[in-house]
mmCIF file of C-alpha atoms in Angstrom:
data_model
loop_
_atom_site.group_PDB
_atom_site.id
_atom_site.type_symbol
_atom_site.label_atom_id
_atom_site.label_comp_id
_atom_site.label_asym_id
_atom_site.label_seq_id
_atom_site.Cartn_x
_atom_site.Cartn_y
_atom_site.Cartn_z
ATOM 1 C CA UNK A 1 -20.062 -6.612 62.297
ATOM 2 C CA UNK A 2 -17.518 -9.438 62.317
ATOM 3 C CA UNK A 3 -19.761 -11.882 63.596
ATOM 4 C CA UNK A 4 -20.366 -15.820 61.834
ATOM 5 C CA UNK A 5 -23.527 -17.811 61.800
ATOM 6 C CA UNK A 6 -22.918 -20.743 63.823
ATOM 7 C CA UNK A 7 -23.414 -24.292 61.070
ATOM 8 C CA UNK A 8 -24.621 -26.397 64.074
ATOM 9 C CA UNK A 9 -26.944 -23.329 65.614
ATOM 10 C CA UNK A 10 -28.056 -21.297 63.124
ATOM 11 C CA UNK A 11 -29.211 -18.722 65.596
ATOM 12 C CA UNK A 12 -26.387 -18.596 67.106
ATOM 13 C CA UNK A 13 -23.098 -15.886 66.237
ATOM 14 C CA UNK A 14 -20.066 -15.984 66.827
ATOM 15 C CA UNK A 15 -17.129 -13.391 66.592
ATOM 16 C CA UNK A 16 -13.824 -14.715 67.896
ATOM 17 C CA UNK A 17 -10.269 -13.487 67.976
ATOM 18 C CA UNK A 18 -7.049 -14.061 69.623
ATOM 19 C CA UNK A 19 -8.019 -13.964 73.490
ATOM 20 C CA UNK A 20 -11.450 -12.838 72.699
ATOM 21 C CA UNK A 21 -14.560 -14.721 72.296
ATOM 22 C CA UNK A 22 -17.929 -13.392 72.029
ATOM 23 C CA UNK A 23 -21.052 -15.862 71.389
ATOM 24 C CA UNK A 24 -24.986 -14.232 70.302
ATOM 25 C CA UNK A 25 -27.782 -15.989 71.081
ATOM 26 C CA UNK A 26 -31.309 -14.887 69.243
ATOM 27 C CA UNK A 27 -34.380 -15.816 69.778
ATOM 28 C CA UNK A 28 -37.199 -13.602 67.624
ATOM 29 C CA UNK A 29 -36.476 -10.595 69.672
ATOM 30 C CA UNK A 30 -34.806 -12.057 72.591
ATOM 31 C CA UNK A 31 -31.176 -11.876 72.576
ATOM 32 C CA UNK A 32 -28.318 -13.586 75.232
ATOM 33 C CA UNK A 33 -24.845 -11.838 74.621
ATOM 34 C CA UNK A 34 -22.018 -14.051 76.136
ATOM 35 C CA UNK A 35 -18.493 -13.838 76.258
ATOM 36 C CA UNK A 36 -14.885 -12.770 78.198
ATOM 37 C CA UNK A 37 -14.655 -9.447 76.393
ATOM 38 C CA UNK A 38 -16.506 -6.628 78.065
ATOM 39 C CA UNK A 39 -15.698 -4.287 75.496
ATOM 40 C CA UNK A 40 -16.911 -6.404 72.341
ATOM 41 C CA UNK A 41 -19.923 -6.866 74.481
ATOM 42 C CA UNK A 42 -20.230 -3.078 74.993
ATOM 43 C CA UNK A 43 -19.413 -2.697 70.822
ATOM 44 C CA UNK A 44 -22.165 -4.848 69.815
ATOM 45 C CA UNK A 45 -24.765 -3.881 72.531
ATOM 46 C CA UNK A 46 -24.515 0.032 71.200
ATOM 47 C CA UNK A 47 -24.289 -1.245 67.033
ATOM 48 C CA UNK A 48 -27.318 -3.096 67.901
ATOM 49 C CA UNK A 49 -29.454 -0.498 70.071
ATOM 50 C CA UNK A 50 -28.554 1.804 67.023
ATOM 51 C CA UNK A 51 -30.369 -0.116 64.726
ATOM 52 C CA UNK A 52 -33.101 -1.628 66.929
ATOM 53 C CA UNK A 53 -33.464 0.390 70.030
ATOM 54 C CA UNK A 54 -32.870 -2.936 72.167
ATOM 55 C CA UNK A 55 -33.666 -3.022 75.881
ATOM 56 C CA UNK A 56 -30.706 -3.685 78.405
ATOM 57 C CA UNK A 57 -32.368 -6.493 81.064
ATOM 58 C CA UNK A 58 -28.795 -6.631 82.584
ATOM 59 C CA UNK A 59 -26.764 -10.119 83.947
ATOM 60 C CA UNK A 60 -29.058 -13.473 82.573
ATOM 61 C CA UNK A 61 -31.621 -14.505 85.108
ATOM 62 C CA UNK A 62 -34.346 -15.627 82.520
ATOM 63 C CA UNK A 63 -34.549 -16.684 78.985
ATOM 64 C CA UNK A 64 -37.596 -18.609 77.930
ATOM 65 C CA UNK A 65 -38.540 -20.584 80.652
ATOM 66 C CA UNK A 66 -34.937 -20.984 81.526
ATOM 67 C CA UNK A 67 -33.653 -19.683 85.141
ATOM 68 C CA UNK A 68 -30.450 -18.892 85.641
ATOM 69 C CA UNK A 69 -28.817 -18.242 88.807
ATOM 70 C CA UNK A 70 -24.603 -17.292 89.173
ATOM 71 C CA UNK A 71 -22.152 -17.462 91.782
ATOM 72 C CA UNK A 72 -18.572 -17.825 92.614
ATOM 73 C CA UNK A 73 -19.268 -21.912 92.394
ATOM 74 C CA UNK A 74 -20.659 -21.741 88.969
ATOM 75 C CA UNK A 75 -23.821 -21.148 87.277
ATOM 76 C CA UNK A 76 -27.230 -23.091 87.622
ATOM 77 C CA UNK A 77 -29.660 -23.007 85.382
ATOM 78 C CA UNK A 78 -33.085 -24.931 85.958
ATOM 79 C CA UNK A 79 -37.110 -24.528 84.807
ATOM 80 C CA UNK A 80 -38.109 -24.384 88.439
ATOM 81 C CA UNK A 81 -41.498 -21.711 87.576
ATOM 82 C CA UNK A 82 -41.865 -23.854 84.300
ATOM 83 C CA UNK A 83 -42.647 -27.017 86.552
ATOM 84 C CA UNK A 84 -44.656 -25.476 88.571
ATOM 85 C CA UNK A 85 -46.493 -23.946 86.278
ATOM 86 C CA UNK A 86 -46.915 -27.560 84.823
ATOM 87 C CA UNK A 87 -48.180 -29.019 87.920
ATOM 88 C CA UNK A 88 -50.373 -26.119 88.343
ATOM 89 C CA UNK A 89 -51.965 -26.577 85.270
ATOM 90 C CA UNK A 90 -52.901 -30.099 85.350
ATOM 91 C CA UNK A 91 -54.146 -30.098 89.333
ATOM 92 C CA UNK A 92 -50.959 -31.808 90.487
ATOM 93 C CA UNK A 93 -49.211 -29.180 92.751
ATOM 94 C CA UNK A 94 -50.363 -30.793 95.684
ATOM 95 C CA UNK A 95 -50.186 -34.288 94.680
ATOM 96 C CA UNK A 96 -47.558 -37.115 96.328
ATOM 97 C CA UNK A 97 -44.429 -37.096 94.598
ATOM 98 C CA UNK A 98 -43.521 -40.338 92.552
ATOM 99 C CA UNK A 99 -39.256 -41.628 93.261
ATOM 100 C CA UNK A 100 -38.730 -42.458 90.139
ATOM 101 C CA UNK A 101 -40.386 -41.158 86.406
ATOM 102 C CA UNK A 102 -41.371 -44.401 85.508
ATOM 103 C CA UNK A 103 -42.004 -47.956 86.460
ATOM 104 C CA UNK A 104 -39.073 -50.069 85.192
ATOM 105 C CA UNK A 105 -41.145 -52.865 85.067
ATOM 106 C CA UNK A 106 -43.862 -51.579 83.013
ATOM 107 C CA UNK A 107 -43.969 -52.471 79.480
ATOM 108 C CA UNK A 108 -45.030 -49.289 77.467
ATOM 109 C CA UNK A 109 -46.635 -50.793 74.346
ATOM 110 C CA UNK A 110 -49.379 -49.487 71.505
ATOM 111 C CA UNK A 111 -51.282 -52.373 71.959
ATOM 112 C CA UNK A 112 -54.242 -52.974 73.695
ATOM 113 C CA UNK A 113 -55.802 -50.853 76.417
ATOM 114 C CA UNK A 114 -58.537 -48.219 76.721
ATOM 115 C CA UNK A 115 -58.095 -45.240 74.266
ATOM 116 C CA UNK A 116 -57.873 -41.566 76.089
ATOM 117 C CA UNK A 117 -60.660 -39.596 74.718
ATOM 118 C CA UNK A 118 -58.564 -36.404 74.808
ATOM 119 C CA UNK A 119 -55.752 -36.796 72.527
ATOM 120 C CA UNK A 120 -54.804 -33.266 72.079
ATOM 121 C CA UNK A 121 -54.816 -32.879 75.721
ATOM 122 C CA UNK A 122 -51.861 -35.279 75.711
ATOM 123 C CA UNK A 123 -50.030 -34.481 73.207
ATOM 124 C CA UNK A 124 -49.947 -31.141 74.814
ATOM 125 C CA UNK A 125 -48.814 -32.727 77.758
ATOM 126 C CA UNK A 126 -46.088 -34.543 76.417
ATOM 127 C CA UNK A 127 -45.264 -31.104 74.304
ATOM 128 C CA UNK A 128 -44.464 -29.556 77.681
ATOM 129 C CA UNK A 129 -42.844 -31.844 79.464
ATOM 130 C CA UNK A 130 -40.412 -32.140 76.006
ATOM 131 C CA UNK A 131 -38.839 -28.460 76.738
ATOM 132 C CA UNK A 132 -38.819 -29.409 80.565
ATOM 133 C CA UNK A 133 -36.259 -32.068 79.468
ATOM 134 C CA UNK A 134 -33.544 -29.054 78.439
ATOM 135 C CA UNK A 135 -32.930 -29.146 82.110
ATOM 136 C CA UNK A 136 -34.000 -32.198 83.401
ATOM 137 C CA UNK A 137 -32.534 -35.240 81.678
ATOM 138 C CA UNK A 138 -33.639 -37.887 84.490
ATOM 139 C CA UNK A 139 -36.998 -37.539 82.550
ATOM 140 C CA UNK A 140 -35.419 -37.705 79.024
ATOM 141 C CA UNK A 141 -36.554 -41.394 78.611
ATOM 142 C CA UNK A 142 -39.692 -41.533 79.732
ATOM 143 C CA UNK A 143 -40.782 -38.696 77.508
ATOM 144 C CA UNK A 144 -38.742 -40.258 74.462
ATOM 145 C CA UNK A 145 -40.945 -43.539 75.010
ATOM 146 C CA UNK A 146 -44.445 -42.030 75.756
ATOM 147 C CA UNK A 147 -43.935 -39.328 72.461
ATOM 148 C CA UNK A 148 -44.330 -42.728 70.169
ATOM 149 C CA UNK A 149 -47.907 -42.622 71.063
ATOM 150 C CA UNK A 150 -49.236 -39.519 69.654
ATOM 151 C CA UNK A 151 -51.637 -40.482 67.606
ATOM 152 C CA UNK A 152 -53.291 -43.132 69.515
ATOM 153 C CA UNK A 153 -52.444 -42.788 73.467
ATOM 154 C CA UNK A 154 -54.529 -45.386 76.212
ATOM 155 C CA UNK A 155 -55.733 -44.590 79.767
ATOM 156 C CA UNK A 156 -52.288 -46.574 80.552
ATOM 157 C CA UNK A 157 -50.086 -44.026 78.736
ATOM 158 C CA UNK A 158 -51.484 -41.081 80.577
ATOM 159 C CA UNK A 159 -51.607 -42.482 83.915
ATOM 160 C CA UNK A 160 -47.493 -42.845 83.139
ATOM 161 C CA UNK A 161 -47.428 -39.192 82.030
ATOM 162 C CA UNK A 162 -48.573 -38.471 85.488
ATOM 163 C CA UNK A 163 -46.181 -40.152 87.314
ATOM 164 C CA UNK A 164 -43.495 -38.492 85.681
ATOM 165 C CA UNK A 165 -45.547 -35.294 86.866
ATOM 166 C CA UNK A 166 -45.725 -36.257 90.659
ATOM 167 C CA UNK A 167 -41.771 -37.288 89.972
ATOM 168 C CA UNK A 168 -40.985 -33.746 88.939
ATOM 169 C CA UNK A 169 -43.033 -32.355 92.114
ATOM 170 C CA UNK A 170 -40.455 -34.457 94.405
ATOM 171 C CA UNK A 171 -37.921 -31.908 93.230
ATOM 172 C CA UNK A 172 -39.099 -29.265 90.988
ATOM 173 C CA UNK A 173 -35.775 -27.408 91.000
ATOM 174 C CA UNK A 174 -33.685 -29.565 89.565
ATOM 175 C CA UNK A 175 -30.981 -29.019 86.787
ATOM 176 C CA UNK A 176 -27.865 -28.444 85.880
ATOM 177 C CA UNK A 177 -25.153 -26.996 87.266
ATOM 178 C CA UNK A 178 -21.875 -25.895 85.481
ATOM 179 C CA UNK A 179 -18.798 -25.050 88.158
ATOM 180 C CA UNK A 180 -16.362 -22.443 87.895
ATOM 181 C CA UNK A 181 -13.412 -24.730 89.216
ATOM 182 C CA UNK A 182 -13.415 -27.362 86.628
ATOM 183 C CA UNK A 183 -10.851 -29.109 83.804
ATOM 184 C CA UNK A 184 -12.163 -28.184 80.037
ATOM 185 C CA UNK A 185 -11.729 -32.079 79.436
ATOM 186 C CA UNK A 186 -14.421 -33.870 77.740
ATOM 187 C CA UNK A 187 -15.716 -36.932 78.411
ATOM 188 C CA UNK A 188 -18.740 -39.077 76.524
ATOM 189 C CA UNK A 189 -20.608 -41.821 77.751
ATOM 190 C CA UNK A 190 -22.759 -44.244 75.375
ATOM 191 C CA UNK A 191 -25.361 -46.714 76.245
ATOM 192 C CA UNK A 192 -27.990 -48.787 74.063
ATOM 193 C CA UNK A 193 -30.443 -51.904 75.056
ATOM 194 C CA UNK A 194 -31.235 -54.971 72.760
ATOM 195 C CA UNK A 195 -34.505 -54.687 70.976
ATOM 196 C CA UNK A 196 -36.408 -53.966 73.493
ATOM 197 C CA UNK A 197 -39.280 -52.256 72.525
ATOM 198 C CA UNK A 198 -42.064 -54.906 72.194
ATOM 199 C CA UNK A 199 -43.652 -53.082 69.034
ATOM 200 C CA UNK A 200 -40.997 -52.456 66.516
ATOM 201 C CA UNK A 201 -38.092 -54.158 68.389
ATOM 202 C CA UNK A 202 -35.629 -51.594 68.318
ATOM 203 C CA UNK A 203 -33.198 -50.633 70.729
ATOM 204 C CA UNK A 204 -32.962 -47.529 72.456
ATOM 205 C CA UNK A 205 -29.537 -45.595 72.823
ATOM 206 C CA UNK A 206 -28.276 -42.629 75.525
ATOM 207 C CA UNK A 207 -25.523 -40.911 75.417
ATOM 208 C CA UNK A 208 -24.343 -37.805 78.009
ATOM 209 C CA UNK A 209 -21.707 -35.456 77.512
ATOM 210 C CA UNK A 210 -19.655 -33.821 79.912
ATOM 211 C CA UNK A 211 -17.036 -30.747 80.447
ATOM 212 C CA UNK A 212 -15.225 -31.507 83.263
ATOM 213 C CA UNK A 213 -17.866 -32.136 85.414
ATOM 214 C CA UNK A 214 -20.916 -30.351 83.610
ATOM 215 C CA UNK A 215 -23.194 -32.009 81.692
ATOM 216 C CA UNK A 216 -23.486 -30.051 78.404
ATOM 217 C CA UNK A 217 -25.214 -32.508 76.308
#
């Protein structure tokens, strides 16, 4: 129907023209239609309800944990009911929030320190709080360095976990937000330590993104 599977998104498709632009997003049998031309949107919506009998849901409030709220300023898009739902779950809605996601002067390190009996229950733990990180970058690094103890996480490496809990409950809403009244100029920043992980002694490197003034990656 004119449309090309994206190479760096393969569930993403793409039909674009001079002054048009249409992007599909699918996920199983959830699909986001985006783009500046109504009537391609219009097109597609009826080829597709012809084939699958889809369900219209209407302007994009909530996709998979992701909420997503528009106005003239520009869209925001956060996992607000997703951390809550979090902090539900492990007893922590009512707990006192933590100012930062980690201790900088805490050395996270496989050795030593008491094993945590439930492993599974932390690797589900750190499984969660992965996806929360589509939104919430302040918490990227923290995850990134408690995930490289899977197999054998200590007392020490949950009791971190939680602190990057109570830092979520400080501000549960967070996210980004991408304004309407921007430049379409792009601008990357880079940043890498030396060898500071005490285990393997590699160094860890972050890099954001922006559009203008929205963070897109």
């Amino acid at each position: 129907m004119g449309y090309t599977q994206s190479m760096t998104d393969h569930s993403m498709f793409i039909n674009s023209s001079e002054g048009s632009f249409t992007a599909l997003l699918v996920y199983v049998d959830d699909i986001i239609l985006a783009g500046n031309d109504k009537e391609e949107i219009a097109r597609i919506k009826q080829a597709l309800n012809h084939t699958f009998k889809i369900k219209d849901l209407g302007d994009l409030r909530y996709f998979l944990g992701l909420e997503v709220a528009r106005s003239k300023e520009g869209i925001m898009v956060n996992q607000m009911k997703y951390a809550l739902e979090l902090l539900t779950d492990t007893s922590l809605l009512a707990c006192k929030p933590a100012s930062t996601p980690i201790d900088n002067h805490e050395k996270i390190s496989s050795s030593g320190g008491i094993p945590f009996i439930d492993i599974q229950a932390y690797r589900r733990l750190i499984g969660r709080l992965m996806y929360l990180t589509n939104t919430r970058p302040d918490i990227t690094f923290s995850v990134q360095q408690l995930s490289q103890f899977l197999v054998k996480p200590t007392i020490s490496h949950y009791t971190t976990t939680i602190r990057i809990l109570r830092y979520i409950k400080g501000a549960p809403s967070l996210g980004f937000f991408f304004s309407s009244n921007t430049f379409a100029h792009l601008k990357a920043f880079c940043h890498s330590d030396w060898d500071t992980r005490s285990d393997s002694r590699q160094s860890v490197t972050g890099f954001s993104v922006y559009l203008g003034n929205s963070l897109i990656s």
